[in-house]
Amino acid sequence: MTRHLPWRLDDAPDAPFPPAETALRDPDGLLALGGDLSPVRLLNAYAGGIFPWFSEGQPLLWWSPDPRMVFRTDGVHLSSRFRRSLRQSTWALRADTCFEQVIDACAASPRPGQDGTWITRDMRDAYVDLHRLGFAHSVEVFDGDALVGGIYGVAIGRMFFGESMFSAASGGSKVALAGLAHRLASWGWPLIDAQVENDHLLRMGAEHWPRQRFLALVREQVQQPAAAGDWVDLFGTLSAAEIADPDRS
């Protein structure tokens, strides 16, 4: 099937998306426009390898790029120097204790080459709704009571779709990502979706996967048993030292 314009979604929240394989080549991955950010629509999108990404004043745009940027949960790379610093760190990681604070910090973080944020008020509210339903999660890095880094995203089955991360202290986002990957690997979750290419993510071990390979794994993993709900107790507390030497934890 070949299309020259993005698909316009029906108004019904449960209306199907077009196949992700039909996304445009230019711009890479643009699949559809319109619709809304209701929980049903968002969960259907992620389960199909699709995510929303648009700026204030644009229509709601849906994407499935090819290739896809991903992390294997056992493949996040931290430099030897950074690991040495973490062995002496007092930072601690928890999950879902301050989701709204994490997404607000992500929205406020400046991004190279970007003017403003794609985390609009409507986008923020939509992910807060998903969090309350047990499908969106945050991993937070604390120095005492201070939040120094974090990451949030969407979990369906045993698949995690990363959305954004931030640092309020040097290395905060790296630790959040590494801690998330460490816990997911211990639960048997194989992959974190990182969406689109980013030099920082490549340095941390992100890989390019052809869209077909990515979609095949997503369709398998979203069907795996994993109950929705908060991760406060499931994640527990993870020390920075455990991130530095994951084989010892």
GROMACS .gro file of C-alpha atoms in nm:
model
  249
    1MET     CA    1   0.000   0.000   0.000
    2THR     CA    2   0.146   0.339  -0.100
    3ARG     CA    3   0.023   0.671   0.033
    4HIS     CA    4   0.147   1.023  -0.034
    5LEU     CA    5  -0.029   1.195   0.255
    6PRO     CA    6  -0.061   1.086   0.619
    7TRP     CA    7  -0.376   0.899   0.713
    8ARG     CA    8  -0.641   1.109   0.889
    9LEU     CA    9  -0.770   0.921   1.192
   10ASP     CA   10  -1.139   0.876   1.268
   11ASP     CA   11  -1.282   1.055   1.569
   12ALA     CA   12  -1.365   0.735   1.761
   13PRO     CA   13  -1.086   0.671   2.018
   14ASP     CA   14  -1.079   0.301   1.932
   15ALA     CA   15  -1.060   0.358   1.556
   16PRO     CA   16  -0.773   0.154   1.410
   17PHE     CA   17  -0.444   0.303   1.295
   18PRO     CA   18  -0.314   0.228   0.949
   19PRO     CA   19  -0.036  -0.033   0.948
   20ALA     CA   20   0.290   0.115   1.073
   21GLU     CA   21   0.460  -0.022   0.761
   22THR     CA   22   0.271   0.236   0.553
   23ALA     CA   23   0.438   0.536   0.719
   24LEU     CA   24   0.589   0.797   0.490
   25ARG     CA   25   0.957   0.801   0.400
   26ASP     CA   26   0.968   1.181   0.397
   27PRO     CA   27   0.931   1.288   0.666
   28ASP     CA   28   1.054   0.955   0.794
   29GLY     CA   29   0.788   0.769   0.986
   30LEU     CA   30   0.494   1.009   0.962
   31LEU     CA   31   0.193   0.778   0.963
   32ALA     CA   32  -0.125   0.964   1.056
   33LEU     CA   33  -0.271   1.287   1.187
   34GLY     CA   34  -0.568   1.382   1.398
   35GLY     CA   35  -0.755   1.185   1.658
   36ASP     CA   36  -0.698   1.248   2.026
   37LEU     CA   37  -0.476   1.148   2.319
   38SER     CA   38  -0.729   0.931   2.499
   39PRO     CA   39  -0.590   0.630   2.688
   40VAL     CA   40  -0.749   0.385   2.443
   41ARG     CA   41  -0.596   0.560   2.142
   42LEU     CA   42  -0.252   0.590   2.304
   43LEU     CA   43  -0.239   0.227   2.413
   44ASN     CA   44  -0.348   0.110   2.068
   45ALA     CA   45  -0.078   0.328   1.913
   46TYR     CA   46   0.206   0.201   2.129
   47ALA     CA   47   0.096  -0.160   2.089
   48GLY     CA   48   0.127  -0.105   1.713
   49GLY     CA   49   0.473   0.055   1.731
   50ILE     CA   50   0.335   0.409   1.687
   51PHE     CA   51   0.384   0.720   1.903
   52PRO     CA   52   0.255   1.080   1.903
   53TRP     CA   53   0.500   1.365   1.847
   54PHE     CA   54   0.399   1.720   1.762
   55SER     CA   55   0.462   2.076   1.871
   56GLU     CA   56   0.225   2.345   1.995
   57GLY     CA   57   0.014   2.471   1.707
   58GLN     CA   58   0.058   2.157   1.494
   59PRO     CA   59  -0.209   1.894   1.437
   60LEU     CA   60  -0.169   1.576   1.637
   61LEU     CA   61   0.090   1.371   1.445
   62TRP     CA   62   0.162   0.996   1.478
   63TRP     CA   63   0.494   0.834   1.385
   64SER     CA   64   0.664   0.500   1.325
   65PRO     CA   65   1.014   0.570   1.188
   66ASP     CA   66   1.240   0.325   1.008
   67PRO     CA   67   1.489   0.240   1.145
   68ARG     CA   68   1.387   0.251   1.509
   69MET     CA   69   1.621   0.345   1.795
   70VAL     CA   70   1.614   0.086   2.075
   71PHE     CA   71   1.807  -0.031   2.379
   72ARG     CA   72   1.846  -0.391   2.473
   73THR     CA   73   1.780  -0.395   2.847
   74ASP     CA   74   2.117  -0.565   2.901
   75GLY     CA   75   2.294  -0.327   2.664
   76VAL     CA   76   2.297   0.020   2.823
   77HIS     CA   77   2.655   0.142   2.829
   78LEU     CA   78   2.809   0.357   3.101
   79SER     CA   79   3.173   0.460   3.074
   80SER     CA   80   3.425   0.311   3.316
   81ARG     CA   81   3.492   0.657   3.459
   82PHE     CA   82   3.122   0.717   3.523
   83ARG     CA   83   3.083   0.376   3.685
   84ARG     CA   84   3.371   0.454   3.921
   85SER     CA   85   3.196   0.773   4.031
   86LEU     CA   86   2.871   0.584   4.091
   87ARG     CA   87   3.042   0.341   4.328
   88GLN     CA   88   3.093   0.636   4.564
   89SER     CA   89   2.753   0.793   4.499
   90THR     CA   90   2.470   0.815   4.752
   91TRP     CA   91   2.206   0.845   4.481
   92ALA     CA   92   1.906   0.612   4.504
   93LEU     CA   93   1.648   0.515   4.240
   94ARG     CA   94   1.278   0.457   4.289
   95ALA     CA   95   0.978   0.433   4.056
   96ASP     CA   96   0.640   0.604   4.033
   97THR     CA   97   0.684   0.814   4.347
   98CYS     CA   98   0.664   1.151   4.164
   99PHE     CA   99   0.555   1.089   3.805
  100GLU     CA  100   0.417   1.438   3.748
  101GLN     CA  101   0.737   1.598   3.875
  102VAL     CA  102   0.939   1.389   3.629
  103ILE     CA  103   0.727   1.473   3.325
  104ASP     CA  104   0.728   1.843   3.420
  105ALA     CA  105   1.108   1.836   3.452
  106CYS     CA  106   1.134   1.668   3.111
  107ALA     CA  107   0.911   1.937   2.959
  108ALA     CA  108   1.124   2.213   3.111
  109SER     CA  109   1.460   2.068   3.001
  110PRO     CA  110   1.621   2.247   2.705
  111ARG     CA  111   1.694   2.023   2.405
  112PRO     CA  112   1.966   2.100   2.148
  113GLY     CA  113   1.810   2.212   1.822
  114GLN     CA  114   1.461   2.245   1.967
  115ASP     CA  115   1.269   2.564   2.037
  116GLY     CA  116   1.037   2.486   2.327
  117THR     CA  117   0.900   2.144   2.413
  118TRP     CA  118   0.684   1.883   2.243
  119ILE     CA  119   0.539   1.793   2.586
  120THR     CA  120   0.239   2.021   2.554
  121ARG     CA  121  -0.020   2.059   2.829
  122ASP     CA  122  -0.250   1.813   2.651
  123MET     CA  123   0.037   1.565   2.611
  124ARG     CA  124   0.130   1.598   2.976
  125ASP     CA  125  -0.226   1.541   3.091
  126ALA     CA  126  -0.263   1.237   2.865
  127TYR     CA  127   0.042   1.064   3.016
  128VAL     CA  128  -0.066   1.153   3.368
  129ASP     CA  129  -0.395   0.977   3.287
  130LEU     CA  130  -0.202   0.672   3.163
  131HIS     CA  131   0.003   0.678   3.482
  132ARG     CA  132  -0.311   0.677   3.695
  133LEU     CA  133  -0.432   0.376   3.495
  134GLY     CA  134  -0.104   0.194   3.563
  135PHE     CA  135   0.044   0.208   3.211
  136ALA     CA  136   0.285   0.503   3.231
  137HIS     CA  137   0.578   0.491   3.470
  138SER     CA  138   0.867   0.701   3.589
  139VAL     CA  139   1.205   0.604   3.730
  140GLU     CA  140   1.345   0.871   3.958
  141VAL     CA  141   1.698   0.938   4.081
  142PHE     CA  142   1.729   1.102   4.421
  143ASP     CA  143   2.018   1.264   4.605
  144GLY     CA  144   1.864   1.262   4.950
  145ASP     CA  145   1.526   1.426   4.896
  146ALA     CA  146   1.634   1.610   4.580
  147LEU     CA  147   1.523   1.477   4.242
  148VAL     CA  148   1.835   1.482   4.022
  149GLY     CA  149   1.721   1.280   3.722
  150GLY     CA  150   1.442   1.073   3.578
  151ILE     CA  151   1.283   0.900   3.282
  152TYR     CA  152   0.922   0.817   3.195
  153GLY     CA  153   0.744   0.607   2.938
  154VAL     CA  154   0.467   0.358   2.868
  155ALA     CA  155   0.459  -0.011   2.956
  156ILE     CA  156   0.233  -0.264   2.782
  157GLY     CA  157   0.281  -0.633   2.848
  158ARG     CA  158   0.658  -0.671   2.877
  159MET     CA  159   0.749  -0.386   2.645
  160PHE     CA  160   0.865  -0.042   2.760
  161PHE     CA  161   0.831   0.259   2.533
  162GLY     CA  162   1.058   0.540   2.651
  163GLU     CA  163   0.932   0.895   2.610
  164SER     CA  164   1.170   1.143   2.770
  165MET     CA  165   1.433   1.185   3.041
  166PHE     CA  166   1.605   1.470   3.220
  167SER     CA  167   1.903   1.557   3.439
  168ALA     CA  168   1.904   1.812   3.717
  169ALA     CA  169   2.258   1.701   3.810
  170SER     CA  170   2.527   1.568   3.578
  171GLY     CA  171   2.456   1.208   3.487
  172GLY     CA  172   2.105   1.198   3.634
  173SER     CA  173   1.935   1.085   3.314
  174LYS     CA  174   2.205   0.823   3.246
  175VAL     CA  175   2.148   0.667   3.586
  176ALA     CA  176   1.770   0.674   3.539
  177LEU     CA  177   1.797   0.496   3.204
  178ALA     CA  178   2.051   0.244   3.333
  179GLY     CA  179   1.840   0.175   3.640
  180LEU     CA  180   1.527   0.125   3.432
  181ALA     CA  181   1.713  -0.115   3.200
  182HIS     CA  182   1.859  -0.304   3.497
  183ARG     CA  183   1.518  -0.366   3.652
  184LEU     CA  184   1.351  -0.452   3.322
  185ALA     CA  185   1.624  -0.703   3.239
  186SER     CA  186   1.575  -0.870   3.578
  187TRP     CA  187   1.202  -0.899   3.500
  188GLY     CA  188   1.268  -1.057   3.160
  189TRP     CA  189   1.172  -0.752   2.951
  190PRO     CA  190   1.409  -0.745   2.651
  191LEU     CA  191   1.380  -0.398   2.500
  192ILE     CA  192   1.331  -0.026   2.558
  193ASP     CA  193   1.198   0.177   2.266
  194ALA     CA  194   1.399   0.498   2.227
  195GLN     CA  195   1.207   0.613   1.916
  196VAL     CA  196   1.442   0.827   1.706
  197GLU     CA  197   1.817   0.868   1.663
  198ASN     CA  198   2.008   1.074   1.915
  199ASP     CA  199   2.389   1.090   1.944
  200HIS     CA  200   2.374   1.078   2.323
  201LEU     CA  201   2.168   0.758   2.314
  202LEU     CA  202   2.402   0.601   2.058
  203ARG     CA  203   2.694   0.661   2.292
  204MET     CA  204   2.500   0.479   2.563
  205GLY     CA  205   2.450   0.169   2.353
  206ALA     CA  206   2.132   0.238   2.155
  207GLU     CA  207   2.090   0.038   1.834
  208HIS     CA  208   1.917   0.093   1.501
  209TRP     CA  209   1.660  -0.177   1.431
  210PRO     CA  210   1.471  -0.208   1.101
  211ARG     CA  211   1.108  -0.124   1.164
  212GLN     CA  212   0.991  -0.473   1.070
  213ARG     CA  213   1.220  -0.631   1.330
  214PHE     CA  214   1.104  -0.383   1.592
  215LEU     CA  215   0.736  -0.434   1.515
  216ALA     CA  216   0.769  -0.812   1.526
  217LEU     CA  217   0.915  -0.797   1.878
  218VAL     CA  218   0.664  -0.536   1.997
  219ARG     CA  219   0.368  -0.744   1.878
  220GLU     CA  220   0.505  -1.040   2.072
  221GLN     CA  221   0.597  -0.854   2.392
  222VAL     CA  222   0.276  -0.654   2.435
  223GLN     CA  223   0.092  -0.987   2.459
  224GLN     CA  224   0.309  -1.112   2.746
  225PRO     CA  225   0.150  -1.123   3.093
  226ALA     CA  226   0.231  -0.819   3.304
  227ALA     CA  227  -0.031  -0.654   3.521
  228ALA     CA  228  -0.087  -0.280   3.497
  229GLY     CA  229  -0.036  -0.083   3.818
  230ASP     CA  230   0.223   0.130   3.989
  231TRP     CA  231   0.583   0.011   4.024
  232VAL     CA  232   0.655   0.156   4.368
  233ASP     CA  233   0.689  -0.181   4.542
  234LEU     CA  234   0.781  -0.385   4.235
  235PHE     CA  235   1.078  -0.162   4.153
  236GLY     CA  236   1.178  -0.102   4.513
  237THR     CA  237   1.494   0.101   4.577
  238LEU     CA  238   1.808   0.064   4.369
  239SER     CA  239   2.140   0.224   4.466
  240ALA     CA  240   2.371   0.396   4.222
  241ALA     CA  241   2.640   0.148   4.326
  242GLU     CA  242   2.420  -0.136   4.200
  243ILE     CA  243   2.400   0.041   3.865
  244ALA     CA  244   2.779   0.070   3.859
  245ASP     CA  245   2.821  -0.305   3.920
  246PRO     CA  246   2.495  -0.468   3.804
  247ASP     CA  247   2.633  -0.823   3.827
  248ARG     CA  248   2.667  -0.782   4.203
  249SER     CA  249   2.305  -0.679   4.262
   0.00000   0.00000   0.00000
